[in-house]
Amino acid sequence: MTGAAGTVGTTTITGTTGSTGSTGTTGITGTTGTPDTRPCSPVAARVEVVRPAAADDRGKVRAATAVTVGEDEAVFPGHYPGFPIFPGVCVIECVHLSGLRTPPPGSAGLELVAVESTRFLSPVFPGDRLAVDLVWTGGSGAWKCAAKVATERGPAAQVRLRFAAEEA
């Protein structure tokens, strides 16, 4: 579409037809106030790091985040009109973004390579605060992240993701 313009993220791309849009990364701010970057995402909510990734007393690498689902999320008008529910794929994306914000010690450049499993236990509504507890396993460039997601009402989802990483 010649001459059309759009914005998603922060990187500008000019196509061969002269159209201008953007794609790439968006800035997010952690609890320390320092900006980070993340892949383009259908989820506007910010990830708050509650507990950075660290080994616990049993040697498991654990982390925790919180994500508040805003009433202004772009997915709500169509999912579902009059009874908005946060789509399951967006819950998975919250886990993905949480993993990027809390990488295991010694890993760098995490990249999602697979959604291994998901189980949705209860709906997520506008205004819900998601508590995301992550457990990392693996190493040597291959990491798995098992997450439990809960709202104030109780468990909402269980998600397992696989990441590739450049070892630091």
PDB file of C-alpha atoms in Angstrom:
ATOM      1  CA  MET A   1       0.000   0.000   0.000  1.00  0.00           C
ATOM      2  CA  THR A   2       1.889   3.042  -1.250  1.00  0.00           C
ATOM      3  CA  GLY A   3       2.142   5.956   1.136  1.00  0.00           C
ATOM      4  CA  ALA A   4       0.510   4.189   4.087  1.00  0.00           C
ATOM      5  CA  ALA A   5       2.040   4.631   7.515  1.00  0.00           C
ATOM      6  CA  GLY A   6       1.712   2.639  10.724  1.00  0.00           C
ATOM      7  CA  THR A   7       3.520   2.229  13.995  1.00  0.00           C
ATOM      8  CA  VAL A   8       4.126  -0.892  16.055  1.00  0.00           C
ATOM      9  CA  GLY A   9       7.280  -0.875  18.139  1.00  0.00           C
ATOM     10  CA  THR A  10      10.274   1.357  17.550  1.00  0.00           C
ATOM     11  CA  THR A  11      12.151   0.221  14.440  1.00  0.00           C
ATOM     12  CA  THR A  12      11.076   1.880  11.181  1.00  0.00           C
ATOM     13  CA  ILE A  13      10.992  -0.176   8.013  1.00  0.00           C
ATOM     14  CA  THR A  14      10.517   1.253   4.524  1.00  0.00           C
ATOM     15  CA  GLY A  15       9.098  -1.182   1.996  1.00  0.00           C
ATOM     16  CA  THR A  16       9.751  -1.311  -1.731  1.00  0.00           C
ATOM     17  CA  THR A  17       6.400   0.346  -2.482  1.00  0.00           C
ATOM     18  CA  GLY A  18       7.282   3.384  -0.404  1.00  0.00           C
ATOM     19  CA  SER A  19       5.019   2.444   2.478  1.00  0.00           C
ATOM     20  CA  THR A  20       6.329   3.142   5.928  1.00  0.00           C
ATOM     21  CA  GLY A  21       5.538   1.142   9.011  1.00  0.00           C
ATOM     22  CA  SER A  22       7.457  -0.120  11.905  1.00  0.00           C
ATOM     23  CA  THR A  23       8.154  -3.309  13.694  1.00  0.00           C
ATOM     24  CA  GLY A  24      10.862  -4.483  16.043  1.00  0.00           C
ATOM     25  CA  THR A  25      11.138  -3.855  19.751  1.00  0.00           C
ATOM     26  CA  THR A  26       9.276  -1.821  22.318  1.00  0.00           C
ATOM     27  CA  GLY A  27      10.672  -0.371  25.494  1.00  0.00           C
ATOM     28  CA  ILE A  28       9.650  -1.725  28.875  1.00  0.00           C
ATOM     29  CA  THR A  29      10.683  -0.447  32.248  1.00  0.00           C
ATOM     30  CA  GLY A  30      11.527  -2.757  35.103  1.00  0.00           C
ATOM     31  CA  THR A  31      11.247  -2.037  38.788  1.00  0.00           C
ATOM     32  CA  THR A  32      14.647  -0.330  38.697  1.00  0.00           C
ATOM     33  CA  GLY A  33      13.408   2.202  36.149  1.00  0.00           C
ATOM     34  CA  THR A  34      15.927   1.170  33.497  1.00  0.00           C
ATOM     35  CA  PRO A  35      14.494   0.608  30.034  1.00  0.00           C
ATOM     36  CA  ASP A  36      14.784  -2.811  28.427  1.00  0.00           C
ATOM     37  CA  THR A  37      13.609  -3.976  25.032  1.00  0.00           C
ATOM     38  CA  ARG A  38      11.226  -6.732  24.065  1.00  0.00           C
ATOM     39  CA  PRO A  39       9.893  -8.215  20.862  1.00  0.00           C
ATOM     40  CA  CYS A  40       6.774  -6.706  19.346  1.00  0.00           C
ATOM     41  CA  SER A  41       3.881  -8.060  21.312  1.00  0.00           C
ATOM     42  CA  PRO A  42       0.088  -8.071  21.210  1.00  0.00           C
ATOM     43  CA  VAL A  43       0.198  -7.446  24.976  1.00  0.00           C
ATOM     44  CA  ALA A  44       0.638  -3.857  26.136  1.00  0.00           C
ATOM     45  CA  ALA A  45       0.885  -4.731  29.850  1.00  0.00           C
ATOM     46  CA  ARG A  46       4.238  -4.203  31.516  1.00  0.00           C
ATOM     47  CA  VAL A  47       6.126  -6.957  33.324  1.00  0.00           C
ATOM     48  CA  GLU A  48       7.158  -6.100  36.875  1.00  0.00           C
ATOM     49  CA  VAL A  49      10.031  -8.188  38.221  1.00  0.00           C
ATOM     50  CA  VAL A  50       9.068  -9.353  41.705  1.00  0.00           C
ATOM     51  CA  ARG A  51      12.049 -11.707  42.170  1.00  0.00           C
ATOM     52  CA  PRO A  52      14.962 -11.953  39.684  1.00  0.00           C
ATOM     53  CA  ALA A  53      16.094 -15.412  38.615  1.00  0.00           C
ATOM     54  CA  ALA A  54      18.298 -17.047  41.235  1.00  0.00           C
ATOM     55  CA  ALA A  55      19.014 -20.560  42.457  1.00  0.00           C
ATOM     56  CA  ASP A  56      17.014 -21.581  45.504  1.00  0.00           C
ATOM     57  CA  ASP A  57      18.242 -23.787  48.368  1.00  0.00           C
ATOM     58  CA  ARG A  58      17.474 -26.908  46.286  1.00  0.00           C
ATOM     59  CA  GLY A  59      19.407 -25.674  43.251  1.00  0.00           C
ATOM     60  CA  LYS A  60      16.368 -24.768  41.124  1.00  0.00           C
ATOM     61  CA  VAL A  61      16.475 -21.438  39.315  1.00  0.00           C
ATOM     62  CA  ARG A  62      13.317 -19.522  40.212  1.00  0.00           C
ATOM     63  CA  ALA A  63      11.933 -16.093  39.372  1.00  0.00           C
ATOM     64  CA  ALA A  64       8.658 -14.229  39.817  1.00  0.00           C
ATOM     65  CA  THR A  65       6.927 -11.415  37.967  1.00  0.00           C
ATOM     66  CA  ALA A  66       3.618  -9.593  38.055  1.00  0.00           C
ATOM     67  CA  VAL A  67       1.604  -8.366  35.082  1.00  0.00           C
ATOM     68  CA  THR A  68      -1.483  -6.185  35.440  1.00  0.00           C
ATOM     69  CA  VAL A  69      -3.902  -6.711  32.562  1.00  0.00           C
ATOM     70  CA  GLY A  70      -5.208  -3.277  31.632  1.00  0.00           C
ATOM     71  CA  GLU A  71      -8.768  -2.664  30.576  1.00  0.00           C
ATOM     72  CA  ASP A  72      -7.342  -0.918  27.498  1.00  0.00           C
ATOM     73  CA  GLU A  73      -5.631  -4.016  26.039  1.00  0.00           C
ATOM     74  CA  ALA A  74      -6.236  -4.045  22.280  1.00  0.00           C
ATOM     75  CA  VAL A  75      -7.646  -7.600  22.340  1.00  0.00           C
ATOM     76  CA  PHE A  76     -10.669  -6.848  24.526  1.00  0.00           C
ATOM     77  CA  PRO A  77     -13.075  -5.202  22.037  1.00  0.00           C
ATOM     78  CA  GLY A  78     -13.285  -8.438  20.016  1.00  0.00           C
ATOM     79  CA  HIS A  79     -12.706 -11.017  22.752  1.00  0.00           C
ATOM     80  CA  TYR A  80     -15.615 -10.912  23.717  1.00  0.00           C
ATOM     81  CA  PRO A  81     -17.885  -7.865  23.284  1.00  0.00           C
ATOM     82  CA  GLY A  82     -19.775  -7.296  26.524  1.00  0.00           C
ATOM     83  CA  PHE A  83     -17.773  -9.979  28.371  1.00  0.00           C
ATOM     84  CA  PRO A  84     -14.040  -9.360  27.847  1.00  0.00           C
ATOM     85  CA  ILE A  85     -11.675 -12.268  28.521  1.00  0.00           C
ATOM     86  CA  PHE A  86      -7.880 -12.055  28.104  1.00  0.00           C
ATOM     87  CA  PRO A  87      -7.043 -14.611  25.378  1.00  0.00           C
ATOM     88  CA  GLY A  88      -4.953 -17.644  26.321  1.00  0.00           C
ATOM     89  CA  VAL A  89      -2.315 -16.738  23.748  1.00  0.00           C
ATOM     90  CA  CYS A  90      -1.897 -13.425  25.584  1.00  0.00           C
ATOM     91  CA  VAL A  91      -1.397 -15.280  28.879  1.00  0.00           C
ATOM     92  CA  ILE A  92       1.337 -17.299  27.120  1.00  0.00           C
ATOM     93  CA  GLU A  93       2.838 -14.015  25.902  1.00  0.00           C
ATOM     94  CA  CYS A  94       2.896 -12.696  29.481  1.00  0.00           C
ATOM     95  CA  VAL A  95       4.917 -15.784  30.468  1.00  0.00           C
ATOM     96  CA  HIS A  96       7.212 -15.263  27.448  1.00  0.00           C
ATOM     97  CA  LEU A  97       7.809 -11.608  28.388  1.00  0.00           C
ATOM     98  CA  SER A  98       8.340 -12.637  32.025  1.00  0.00           C
ATOM     99  CA  GLY A  99      10.999 -15.114  30.907  1.00  0.00           C
ATOM    100  CA  LEU A 100      12.767 -12.428  28.890  1.00  0.00           C
ATOM    101  CA  ARG A 101      12.751 -10.105  31.929  1.00  0.00           C
ATOM    102  CA  THR A 102      14.072 -12.774  34.341  1.00  0.00           C
ATOM    103  CA  PRO A 103      16.625 -14.852  32.422  1.00  0.00           C
ATOM    104  CA  PRO A 104      18.540 -17.547  34.281  1.00  0.00           C
ATOM    105  CA  PRO A 105      21.984 -16.521  35.541  1.00  0.00           C
ATOM    106  CA  GLY A 106      24.680 -16.981  32.903  1.00  0.00           C
ATOM    107  CA  SER A 107      22.353 -16.874  29.916  1.00  0.00           C
ATOM    108  CA  ALA A 108      22.084 -14.107  27.361  1.00  0.00           C
ATOM    109  CA  GLY A 109      20.023 -13.455  24.279  1.00  0.00           C
ATOM    110  CA  LEU A 110      17.041 -15.670  25.119  1.00  0.00           C
ATOM    111  CA  GLU A 111      14.861 -16.555  22.155  1.00  0.00           C
ATOM    112  CA  LEU A 112      11.584 -18.457  22.358  1.00  0.00           C
ATOM    113  CA  VAL A 113      11.763 -21.627  20.260  1.00  0.00           C
ATOM    114  CA  ALA A 114       8.709 -23.602  21.442  1.00  0.00           C
ATOM    115  CA  VAL A 115       5.548 -23.546  23.484  1.00  0.00           C
ATOM    116  CA  GLU A 116       5.785 -27.060  24.898  1.00  0.00           C
ATOM    117  CA  SER A 117       2.494 -27.154  26.785  1.00  0.00           C
ATOM    118  CA  THR A 118      -0.262 -24.991  28.177  1.00  0.00           C
ATOM    119  CA  ARG A 119      -3.148 -25.596  30.503  1.00  0.00           C
ATOM    120  CA  PHE A 120      -5.701 -22.875  31.125  1.00  0.00           C
ATOM    121  CA  LEU A 121      -7.378 -23.244  34.503  1.00  0.00           C
ATOM    122  CA  SER A 122      -9.566 -20.155  34.807  1.00  0.00           C
ATOM    123  CA  PRO A 123     -10.312 -16.995  32.816  1.00  0.00           C
ATOM    124  CA  VAL A 124      -8.320 -13.778  33.067  1.00  0.00           C
ATOM    125  CA  PHE A 125     -10.327 -10.544  33.016  1.00  0.00           C
ATOM    126  CA  PRO A 126      -9.494  -6.857  32.519  1.00  0.00           C
ATOM    127  CA  GLY A 127      -7.890  -5.461  35.666  1.00  0.00           C
ATOM    128  CA  ASP A 128      -6.534  -8.822  36.859  1.00  0.00           C
ATOM    129  CA  ARG A 129      -3.003  -8.864  38.238  1.00  0.00           C
ATOM    130  CA  LEU A 130      -1.171 -11.979  37.082  1.00  0.00           C
ATOM    131  CA  ALA A 131       1.377 -13.481  39.464  1.00  0.00           C
ATOM    132  CA  VAL A 132       3.830 -15.448  37.302  1.00  0.00           C
ATOM    133  CA  ASP A 133       6.130 -17.927  39.070  1.00  0.00           C
ATOM    134  CA  LEU A 134       8.858 -19.318  36.826  1.00  0.00           C
ATOM    135  CA  VAL A 135      11.205 -22.280  37.267  1.00  0.00           C
ATOM    136  CA  TRP A 136      14.136 -22.512  34.836  1.00  0.00           C
ATOM    137  CA  THR A 137      15.892 -25.796  33.967  1.00  0.00           C
ATOM    138  CA  GLY A 138      18.622 -26.578  31.482  1.00  0.00           C
ATOM    139  CA  GLY A 139      21.695 -24.654  30.482  1.00  0.00           C
ATOM    140  CA  SER A 140      24.359 -24.695  27.767  1.00  0.00           C
ATOM    141  CA  GLY A 141      22.165 -22.632  25.468  1.00  0.00           C
ATOM    142  CA  ALA A 142      18.935 -24.624  25.940  1.00  0.00           C
ATOM    143  CA  TRP A 143      16.557 -23.525  28.683  1.00  0.00           C
ATOM    144  CA  LYS A 144      13.057 -24.604  29.683  1.00  0.00           C
ATOM    145  CA  CYS A 145      10.743 -22.386  31.666  1.00  0.00           C
ATOM    146  CA  ALA A 146       7.818 -23.866  33.603  1.00  0.00           C
ATOM    147  CA  ALA A 147       5.421 -21.179  34.788  1.00  0.00           C
ATOM    148  CA  LYS A 148       2.389 -21.079  37.028  1.00  0.00           C
ATOM    149  CA  VAL A 149       0.118 -18.101  36.489  1.00  0.00           C
ATOM    150  CA  ALA A 150      -2.431 -17.013  39.094  1.00  0.00           C
ATOM    151  CA  THR A 151      -4.893 -14.190  39.716  1.00  0.00           C
ATOM    152  CA  GLU A 152      -6.421 -13.134  43.034  1.00  0.00           C
ATOM    153  CA  ARG A 153      -9.104 -15.781  42.388  1.00  0.00           C
ATOM    154  CA  GLY A 154      -6.569 -18.628  42.129  1.00  0.00           C
ATOM    155  CA  PRO A 155      -4.628 -20.570  39.472  1.00  0.00           C
ATOM    156  CA  ALA A 156      -5.170 -19.319  35.899  1.00  0.00           C
ATOM    157  CA  ALA A 157      -2.658 -21.263  33.767  1.00  0.00           C
ATOM    158  CA  GLN A 158       0.366 -23.536  33.591  1.00  0.00           C
ATOM    159  CA  VAL A 159       2.763 -22.908  30.711  1.00  0.00           C
ATOM    160  CA  ARG A 160       6.007 -24.592  29.610  1.00  0.00           C
ATOM    161  CA  LEU A 161       8.255 -22.753  27.160  1.00  0.00           C
ATOM    162  CA  ARG A 162      11.591 -23.670  25.587  1.00  0.00           C
ATOM    163  CA  PHE A 163      14.224 -21.018  24.892  1.00  0.00           C
ATOM    164  CA  ALA A 164      17.556 -20.963  23.093  1.00  0.00           C
ATOM    165  CA  ALA A 165      20.218 -18.711  24.580  1.00  0.00           C
ATOM    166  CA  GLU A 166      23.712 -17.497  23.977  1.00  0.00           C
ATOM    167  CA  GLU A 167      25.711 -18.455  27.032  1.00  0.00           C
ATOM    168  CA  ALA A 168      27.384 -15.487  28.705  1.00  0.00           C
TER     169      ALA A 168
END
